[in-house]
Every structure is written in structure tokens, then in C-alpha cells.
Coordinates of C-alpha atoms in Angstrom, one line a residue:
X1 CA 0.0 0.0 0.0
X2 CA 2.7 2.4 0.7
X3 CA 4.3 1.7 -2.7
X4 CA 1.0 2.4 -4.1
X5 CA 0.6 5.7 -2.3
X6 CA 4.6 6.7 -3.5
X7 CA 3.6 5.8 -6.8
X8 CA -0.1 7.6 -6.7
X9 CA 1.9 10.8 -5.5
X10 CA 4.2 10.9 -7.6
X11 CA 1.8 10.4 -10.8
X12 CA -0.2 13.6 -9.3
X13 CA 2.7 15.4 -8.8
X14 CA 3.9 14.6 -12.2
X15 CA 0.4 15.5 -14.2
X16 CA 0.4 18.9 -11.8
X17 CA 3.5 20.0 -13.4
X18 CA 2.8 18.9 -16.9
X19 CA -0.3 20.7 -16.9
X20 CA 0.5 23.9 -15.0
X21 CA -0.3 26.2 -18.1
X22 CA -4.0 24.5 -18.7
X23 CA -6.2 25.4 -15.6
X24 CA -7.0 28.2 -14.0
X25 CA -4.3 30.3 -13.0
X26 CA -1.7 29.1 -15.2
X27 CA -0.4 30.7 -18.6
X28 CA -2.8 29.4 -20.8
X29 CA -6.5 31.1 -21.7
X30 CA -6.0 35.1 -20.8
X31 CA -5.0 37.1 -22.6
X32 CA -2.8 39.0 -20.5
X33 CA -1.9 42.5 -21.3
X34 CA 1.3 44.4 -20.1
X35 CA 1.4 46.5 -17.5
X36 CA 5.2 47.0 -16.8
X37 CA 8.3 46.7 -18.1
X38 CA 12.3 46.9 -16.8
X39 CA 15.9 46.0 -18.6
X40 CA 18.7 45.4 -17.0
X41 CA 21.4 45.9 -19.9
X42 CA 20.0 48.8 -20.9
X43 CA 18.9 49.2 -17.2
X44 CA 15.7 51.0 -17.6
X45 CA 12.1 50.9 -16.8
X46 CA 8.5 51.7 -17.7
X47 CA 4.9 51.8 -16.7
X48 CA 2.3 50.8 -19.5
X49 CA -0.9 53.5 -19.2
X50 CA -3.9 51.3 -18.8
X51 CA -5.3 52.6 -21.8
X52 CA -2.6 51.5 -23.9
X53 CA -2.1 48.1 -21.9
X54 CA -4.6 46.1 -25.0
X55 CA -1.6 47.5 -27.3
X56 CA 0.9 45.0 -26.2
X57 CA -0.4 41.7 -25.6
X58 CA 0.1 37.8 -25.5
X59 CA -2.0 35.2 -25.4
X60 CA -0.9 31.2 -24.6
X61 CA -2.8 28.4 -26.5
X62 CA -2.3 25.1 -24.9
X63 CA -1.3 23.2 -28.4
X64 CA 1.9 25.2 -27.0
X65 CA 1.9 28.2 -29.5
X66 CA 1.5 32.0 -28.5
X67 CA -0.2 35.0 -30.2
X68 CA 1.1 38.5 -29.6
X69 CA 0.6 42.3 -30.2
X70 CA 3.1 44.7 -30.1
X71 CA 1.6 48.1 -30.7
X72 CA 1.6 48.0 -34.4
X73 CA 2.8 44.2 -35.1
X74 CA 1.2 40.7 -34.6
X75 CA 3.5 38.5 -33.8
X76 CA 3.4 34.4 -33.2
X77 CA 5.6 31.2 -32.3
X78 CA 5.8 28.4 -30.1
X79 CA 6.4 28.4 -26.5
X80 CA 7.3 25.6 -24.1
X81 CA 7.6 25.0 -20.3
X82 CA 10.6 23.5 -18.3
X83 CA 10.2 22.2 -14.9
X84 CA 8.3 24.1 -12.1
X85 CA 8.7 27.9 -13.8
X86 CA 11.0 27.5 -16.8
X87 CA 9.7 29.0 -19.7
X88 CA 11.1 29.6 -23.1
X89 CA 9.5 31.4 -26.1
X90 CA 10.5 31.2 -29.7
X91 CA 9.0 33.6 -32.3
X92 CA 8.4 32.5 -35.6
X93 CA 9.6 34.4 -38.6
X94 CA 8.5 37.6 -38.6
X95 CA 9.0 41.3 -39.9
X96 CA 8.8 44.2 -37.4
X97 CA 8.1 47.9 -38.1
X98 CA 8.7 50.9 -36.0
X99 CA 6.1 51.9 -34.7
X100 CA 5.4 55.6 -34.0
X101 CA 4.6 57.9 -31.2
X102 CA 7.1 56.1 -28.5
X103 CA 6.1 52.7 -28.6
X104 CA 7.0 50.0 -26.9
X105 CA 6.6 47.7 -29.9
X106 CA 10.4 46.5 -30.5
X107 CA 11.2 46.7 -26.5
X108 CA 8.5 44.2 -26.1
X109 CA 8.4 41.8 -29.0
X110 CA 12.7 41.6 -28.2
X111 CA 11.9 41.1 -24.6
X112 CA 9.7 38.3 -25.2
X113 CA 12.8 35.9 -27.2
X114 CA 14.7 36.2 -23.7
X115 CA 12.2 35.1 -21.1
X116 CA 13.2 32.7 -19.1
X117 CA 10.9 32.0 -16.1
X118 CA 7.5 32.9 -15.1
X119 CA 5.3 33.3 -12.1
X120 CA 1.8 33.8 -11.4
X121 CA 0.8 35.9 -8.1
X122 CA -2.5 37.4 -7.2
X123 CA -3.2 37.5 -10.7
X124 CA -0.6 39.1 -12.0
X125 CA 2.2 37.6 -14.7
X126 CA 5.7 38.3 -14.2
X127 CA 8.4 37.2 -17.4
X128 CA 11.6 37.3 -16.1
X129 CA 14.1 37.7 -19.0
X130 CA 18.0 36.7 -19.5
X131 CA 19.2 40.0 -18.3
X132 CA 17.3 39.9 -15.1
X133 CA 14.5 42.2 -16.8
X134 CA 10.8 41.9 -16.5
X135 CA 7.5 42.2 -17.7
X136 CA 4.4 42.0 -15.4
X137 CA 1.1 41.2 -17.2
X138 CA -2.5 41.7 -16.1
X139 CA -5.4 39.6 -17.4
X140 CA -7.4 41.4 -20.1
X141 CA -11.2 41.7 -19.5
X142 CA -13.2 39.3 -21.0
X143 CA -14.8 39.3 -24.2
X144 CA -18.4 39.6 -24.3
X145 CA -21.4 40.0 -26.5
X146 CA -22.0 43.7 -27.2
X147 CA -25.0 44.9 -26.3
X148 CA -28.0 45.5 -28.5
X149 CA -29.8 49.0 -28.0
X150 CA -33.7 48.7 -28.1
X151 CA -35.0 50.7 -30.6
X152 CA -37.5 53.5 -29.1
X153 CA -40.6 53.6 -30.7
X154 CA -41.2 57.1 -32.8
X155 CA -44.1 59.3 -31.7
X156 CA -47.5 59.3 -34.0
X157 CA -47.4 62.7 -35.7
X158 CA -50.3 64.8 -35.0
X159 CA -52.4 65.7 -37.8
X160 CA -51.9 69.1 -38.8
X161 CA -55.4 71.2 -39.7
X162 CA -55.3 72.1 -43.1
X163 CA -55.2 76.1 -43.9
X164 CA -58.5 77.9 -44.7
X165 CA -57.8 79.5 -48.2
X166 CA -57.6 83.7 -48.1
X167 CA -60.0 85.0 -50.7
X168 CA -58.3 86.8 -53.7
X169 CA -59.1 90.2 -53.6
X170 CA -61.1 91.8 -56.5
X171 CA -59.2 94.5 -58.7
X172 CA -59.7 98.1 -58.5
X173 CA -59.7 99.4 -62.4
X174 CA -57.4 101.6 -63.0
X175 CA -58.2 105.6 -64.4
X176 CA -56.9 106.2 -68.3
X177 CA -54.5 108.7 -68.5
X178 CA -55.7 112.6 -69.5
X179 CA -53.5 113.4 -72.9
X180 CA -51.2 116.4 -72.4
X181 CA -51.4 119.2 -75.1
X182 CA -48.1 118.9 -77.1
X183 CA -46.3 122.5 -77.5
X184 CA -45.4 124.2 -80.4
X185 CA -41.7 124.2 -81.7
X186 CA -39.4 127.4 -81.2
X187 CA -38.2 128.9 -84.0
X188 CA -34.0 128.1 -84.3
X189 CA -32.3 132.0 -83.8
X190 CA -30.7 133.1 -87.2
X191 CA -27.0 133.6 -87.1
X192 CA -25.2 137.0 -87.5
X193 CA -23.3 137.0 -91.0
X194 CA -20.9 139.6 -89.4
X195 CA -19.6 137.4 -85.8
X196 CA -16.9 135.1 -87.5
X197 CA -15.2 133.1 -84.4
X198 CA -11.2 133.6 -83.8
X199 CA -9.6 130.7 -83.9
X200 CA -7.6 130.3 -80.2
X201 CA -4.0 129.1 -80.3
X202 CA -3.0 125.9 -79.1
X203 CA -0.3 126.2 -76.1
X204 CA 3.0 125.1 -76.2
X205 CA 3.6 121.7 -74.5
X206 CA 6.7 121.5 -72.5
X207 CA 8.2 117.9 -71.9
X208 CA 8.0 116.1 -68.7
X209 CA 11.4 114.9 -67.7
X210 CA 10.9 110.7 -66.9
X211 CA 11.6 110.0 -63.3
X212 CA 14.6 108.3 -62.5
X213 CA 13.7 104.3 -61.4
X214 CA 14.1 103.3 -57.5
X215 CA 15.9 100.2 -57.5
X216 CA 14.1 97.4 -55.9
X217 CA 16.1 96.5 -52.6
X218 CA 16.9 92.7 -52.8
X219 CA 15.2 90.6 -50.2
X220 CA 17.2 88.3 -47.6
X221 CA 16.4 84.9 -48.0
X222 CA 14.2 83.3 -45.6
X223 CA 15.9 79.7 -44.1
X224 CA 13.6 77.0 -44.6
X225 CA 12.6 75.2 -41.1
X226 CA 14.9 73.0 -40.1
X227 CA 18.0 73.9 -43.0
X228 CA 20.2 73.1 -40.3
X229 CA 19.9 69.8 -39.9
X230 CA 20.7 68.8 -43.3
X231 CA 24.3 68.2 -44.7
X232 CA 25.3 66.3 -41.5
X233 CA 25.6 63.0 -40.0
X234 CA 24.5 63.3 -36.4
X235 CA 25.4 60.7 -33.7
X236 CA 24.4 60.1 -30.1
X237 CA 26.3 60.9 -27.2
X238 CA 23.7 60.9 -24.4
X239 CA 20.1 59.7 -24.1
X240 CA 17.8 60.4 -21.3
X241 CA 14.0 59.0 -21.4
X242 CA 11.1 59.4 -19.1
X243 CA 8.9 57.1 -20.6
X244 CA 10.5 54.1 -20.0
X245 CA 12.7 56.0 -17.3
X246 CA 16.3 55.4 -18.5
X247 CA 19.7 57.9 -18.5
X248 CA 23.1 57.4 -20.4
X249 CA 26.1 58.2 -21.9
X250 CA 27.1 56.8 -24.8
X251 CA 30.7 55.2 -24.7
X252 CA 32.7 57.2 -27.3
X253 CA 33.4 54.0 -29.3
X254 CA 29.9 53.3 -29.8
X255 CA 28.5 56.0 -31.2
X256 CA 28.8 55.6 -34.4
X257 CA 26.1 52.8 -34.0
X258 CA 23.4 55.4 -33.2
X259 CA 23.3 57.8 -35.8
X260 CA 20.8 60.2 -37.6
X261 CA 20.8 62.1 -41.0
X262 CA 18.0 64.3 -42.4
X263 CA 17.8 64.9 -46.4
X264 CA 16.4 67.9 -48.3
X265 CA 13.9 65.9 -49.4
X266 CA 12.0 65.6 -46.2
X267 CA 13.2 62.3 -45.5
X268 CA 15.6 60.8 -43.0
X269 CA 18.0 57.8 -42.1
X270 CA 18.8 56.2 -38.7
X271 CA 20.9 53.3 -37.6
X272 CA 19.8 52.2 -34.5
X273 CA 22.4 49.2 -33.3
X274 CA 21.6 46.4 -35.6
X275 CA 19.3 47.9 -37.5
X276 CA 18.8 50.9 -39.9
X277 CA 15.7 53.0 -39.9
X278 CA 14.1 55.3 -42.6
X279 CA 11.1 57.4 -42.7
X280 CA 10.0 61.5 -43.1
X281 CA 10.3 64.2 -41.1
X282 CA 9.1 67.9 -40.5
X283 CA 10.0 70.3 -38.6
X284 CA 8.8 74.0 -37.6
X285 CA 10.0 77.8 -37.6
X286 CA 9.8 77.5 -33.7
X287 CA 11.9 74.5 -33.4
X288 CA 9.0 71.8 -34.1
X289 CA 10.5 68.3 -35.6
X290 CA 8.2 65.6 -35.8
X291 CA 10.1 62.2 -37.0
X292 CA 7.5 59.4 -38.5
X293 CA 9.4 56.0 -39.3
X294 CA 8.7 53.5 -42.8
X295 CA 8.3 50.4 -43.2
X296 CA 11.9 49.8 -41.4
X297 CA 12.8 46.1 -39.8
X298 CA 13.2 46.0 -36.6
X299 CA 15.4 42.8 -35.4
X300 CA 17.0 42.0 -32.1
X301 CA 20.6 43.3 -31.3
X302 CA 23.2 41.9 -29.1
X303 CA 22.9 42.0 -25.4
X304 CA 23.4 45.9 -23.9
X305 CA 22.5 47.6 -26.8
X306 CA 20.5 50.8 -26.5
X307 CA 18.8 50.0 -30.1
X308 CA 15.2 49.7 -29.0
X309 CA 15.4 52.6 -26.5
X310 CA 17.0 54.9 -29.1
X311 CA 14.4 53.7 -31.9
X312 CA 11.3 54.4 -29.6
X313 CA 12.9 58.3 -28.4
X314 CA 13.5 59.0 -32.3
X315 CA 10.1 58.2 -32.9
X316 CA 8.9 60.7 -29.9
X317 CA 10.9 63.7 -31.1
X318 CA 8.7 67.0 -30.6
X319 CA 11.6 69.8 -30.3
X320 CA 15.1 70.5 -31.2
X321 CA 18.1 73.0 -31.1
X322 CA 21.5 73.5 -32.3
X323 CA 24.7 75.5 -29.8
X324 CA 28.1 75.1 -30.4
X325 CA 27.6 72.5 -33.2
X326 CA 25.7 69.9 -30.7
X327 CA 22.1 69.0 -31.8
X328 CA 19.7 68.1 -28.6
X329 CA 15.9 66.6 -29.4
X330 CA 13.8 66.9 -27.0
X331 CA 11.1 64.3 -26.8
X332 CA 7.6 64.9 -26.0
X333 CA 7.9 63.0 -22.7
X334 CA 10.6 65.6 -21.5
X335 CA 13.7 63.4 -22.2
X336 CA 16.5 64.3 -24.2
X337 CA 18.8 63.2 -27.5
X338 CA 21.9 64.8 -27.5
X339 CA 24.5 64.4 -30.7
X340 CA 27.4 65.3 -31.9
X341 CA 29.0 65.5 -35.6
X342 CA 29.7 61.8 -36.8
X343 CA 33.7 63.0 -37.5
X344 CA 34.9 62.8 -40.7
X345 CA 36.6 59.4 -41.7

């Protein structure tokens, strides 16, 4: 019998942990929504709005595949579970964009490839990634049929009385005129055979000297917005974000990996890491630039790069200035881009 019990326990404790993800509580059946999210090489960290939590999303099928948002891209894979909190996720081939406005599209989709554990407490997820980062999740609300408005019934029109028709008046004739007498014609004066008119001279015209032209002073030319920016090849020395809240200096021998250049045309080029970025931008007489990225890909760099930070401030640029040949964006959360001239090679 105790053989039997060992054996009965050990079956339950076996079936417990292969089924962790399947019942309530587990990964599988919410889809969870994040919440918050920290790095660890970048060190950095951010609060999701709860209005923007349905942007970034996952979603755990128990055939072990997953289904994920992130901001503008769907993304999908396989996932699988080892031992009591092991967890490993593996995207299938996809093609990420940049998303605009500051999104956290590229930190989370490259965030999800390193998880490496995951708990479940009070209802709320936790992914703990390779670099000791994390992202906690909160259950989305559950779907439900959308409710159908009864239609309100439309008020009988009252019948409106019919006007009582105005009598046309009868005409009053009108008098014929009384004919006027016509006058007789006065006889044309006859002209004196002795008055003979004296023809006057015509005066001497004296010539009016031309006025001398005024030339036309030449006008300055006006700058176009944002004429400064072009002709150079900016790259970052410092980067300081409030939304996720991270600070840094760039070292010196990696700046070159962070770069920006704006064209004539309206367009500009990034390399962010790993990855190069293209799109348009616009900026104002008072300093306004607005930077909107293309259909650029977006794919994981090595372990420490600031790619995905420096992607998502681009993308939140709202301001910028030139002093002593240093360029600093400001973003629209109050953080900062500083560059410098990429030197001459």
C-alpha cells in the first residue's frame, strides 16, 4: 500500500506540473496585457498607461503556440515550459516595423525571445528575461457579446389642420390717362453774318522729364525650417528618457552605432544598433520636428544595446536646437537626444 501511495503521488505530482499552463491560473487562456516593463542591460524601466495596456499583448494556447501584439505588429511562435517555472519562447519568422509615437513595440516583442521564467501571483504575470528584466502582465477583460440597444418607438405625428384658403381680392380698375397738349416748336435764332469766331492758339507743351527708377532692394532669403539639420551625419552621445525611465552616456566607441541624417527631401536615415531606420520628417520655424518612421525592420541586437530605446525616443521627437555644433531633441515626454557631428573618416 505504501508503494502504491509513493507511486499515486508521484503520478499527481507529475500531471500537476505537466499541466501547469492549462487550468485556471496558469499561462494558458488570458490574454494578459502588459502592465510593466524593466531592462537590466540597458537598465531601464516603464509603466504601460492602462489605456494602452490592449496594445501589447500575448495570449498562450495550450497546443503550445502563442499570439502576440506589439503596438503595431502581430506576432506568433511556439512556447514551451521547463520544470516548475522554466519558460522559453520562440518567435516564428517575422518582420517588425517601428512603430510611432514612442512605442513600446520593438522593447516588447525583443523582450519576449529572452524570457526565461514565469510566475503567477495574485493574478498578475511576471516574465523574467535573460538579463534579469521583467515584464508583469494583467489579465485582459473578458470578451463579451456587445449589447443591442432597443430601438425607441417614434411618436404618431399629429395631424396638422389644413389652412383655410384667403380670398383673392377683387381688382380696383385703374383711371386712363388725361392726354397732355403737345407744344409748339421754337423757331431756331438766325445767325449773325458779321460774328466770325477767332480761332484760339494751341499752347506750347513743355516735356516732362521721366523719373529716374528706385531700385528694388533685394530681399534676404528666408531659411527654410529645419535647414540646419541637413548636410550632417549626427550621432548620439547621451540619451535620457522618461517614458520608460532610463539615462546614459554613450561610450565614445559606440556611437557611431546610433546615428541620424535628415535629407532635403523631407526624409531621414537612422541606424539604430543592428538595424537601420528610414522614414520622413518635419520640422517648424519655432523648433518643431516631428520624426514618423517607414516600413523599417526592426530585429534583435546583441545583449546591452540601446537600439530599442533609441528607436522608440526617435520616434517621440517633438523639439530640437543647435549650440556650439551639438544637436539636442527633445522628446515629448521631457527626455532628451543629444549628438554630436559623426567626425569625418
Amino acid at each position: 500500500m505504501l508503494i502504491a501511495a509513493i507511486i499515486g503521488g508521484g503520478l499527481l505530482l507529475i500531471f500537476f506540473l505537466l499541466n501547469r499552463g492549462s487550468g485556471g491560473g496558469g499561462l494558458v487562456g488570458p490574454t494578459w496585457q502588459l502592465a510593466a516593463i524593466t531592462g537590466q542591460a540597458p537598465a531601464f524601466q516603464g509603466v504601460i498607461p492602462a489605456e494602452d495596456q490592449g496594445r501589447y499583448t500575448i495570449t498562450f494556447g495550450d497546443d503550445g503556440t502563442f499570439a502576440a501584439r506589439a503596438d503595431c505588429n502581430s506576432m506568433a511562435g511556439t512556447y514551451e515550459q521547463k520544470g516548475q517555472d522554466g519558460l522559453t519562447i520562440v518567435p516564428g519568422p517575422s518582420t517588425l516595423v517601428a512603430c510611432p509615437d514612442g512605442s513600446y513595440g520593438s522593447l516588447f516583442a525583443h523582450a519576449l525571445s529572452k524570457v526565461t521564467t514565469w510566475a503567477i501571483d495574485s493574478g498578475q504575470l511576471t516574465l523574467t528575461t535573460s538579463d534579469g528584466g521583467t515584464g508583469t502582465f494583467v489579465a485582459g477583460p473578458a470578451g463579451g457579446p456587445a449589447a443591442t440597444a432597443t430601438p425607441t418607438e417614434s411618436p404618431t405625428p399629429t395631424p396638422t389642420p389644413s389652412p383655410t384658403p384667403t380670398p383673392t381680392p377683387t381688382p380696383t380698375p385703374t383711371p386712363s390717362p388725361t392726354p397732355s397738349p403737345t407744344p409748339a416748336p421754337t423757331a431756331a435764332p438766325t445767325s449773325s453774318s458779321s460774328a466770325e469766331a477767332s480761332p484760339t492758339p494751341a499752347p506750347t507743351t513743355e516735356p516732362t522729364p521721366a523719373p529716374t527708377p528706385t531700385p528694388a532692394p533685394t530681399p534676404s532669403p528666408t531659411p527654410s525650417p529645419g535647414a540646419d539639420l541637413i548636410g550632417t551625419s549626427w550621432q548620439l552621445t547621451t540619451i535620457t528618457t522618461r517614458d520608460p525611465v532610463y539615462q546614459g552616456v554613450v561610450p565614445e566607441a559606440e556611437r557611431a552605432k546610433y546615428t541620424v541624417a535628415f535629407a532635403a527631401a523631407g526624409t531621414f536615415s537612422a541606424t539604430a544598433d543592428c538595424n537601420t531606420v528610414n522614414g520622413t520628417w518635419t520640422a517648424t520655424a519655432d523648433g518643431g520636428l516631428e520624426l514618423v518612421p517607414g516600413q523599417s525592420s526592426i530585429v534583435p541586437c546583441g545583449e546591452g544595446s540601446l537600439g530599442d530605446l533609441y528607436v522608440l525616443a526617435l520616434t517621440d521627437s517633438a523639439s530640437y536646437a543647435i549650440a556650439d555644433g551639438a544637436l539636442t531633441i527633445t522628446l515629448s515626454d521631457g527626455g532628451t537626444l543629444g549628438f554630436e557631428a559623426t567626425p569625418s573618416s
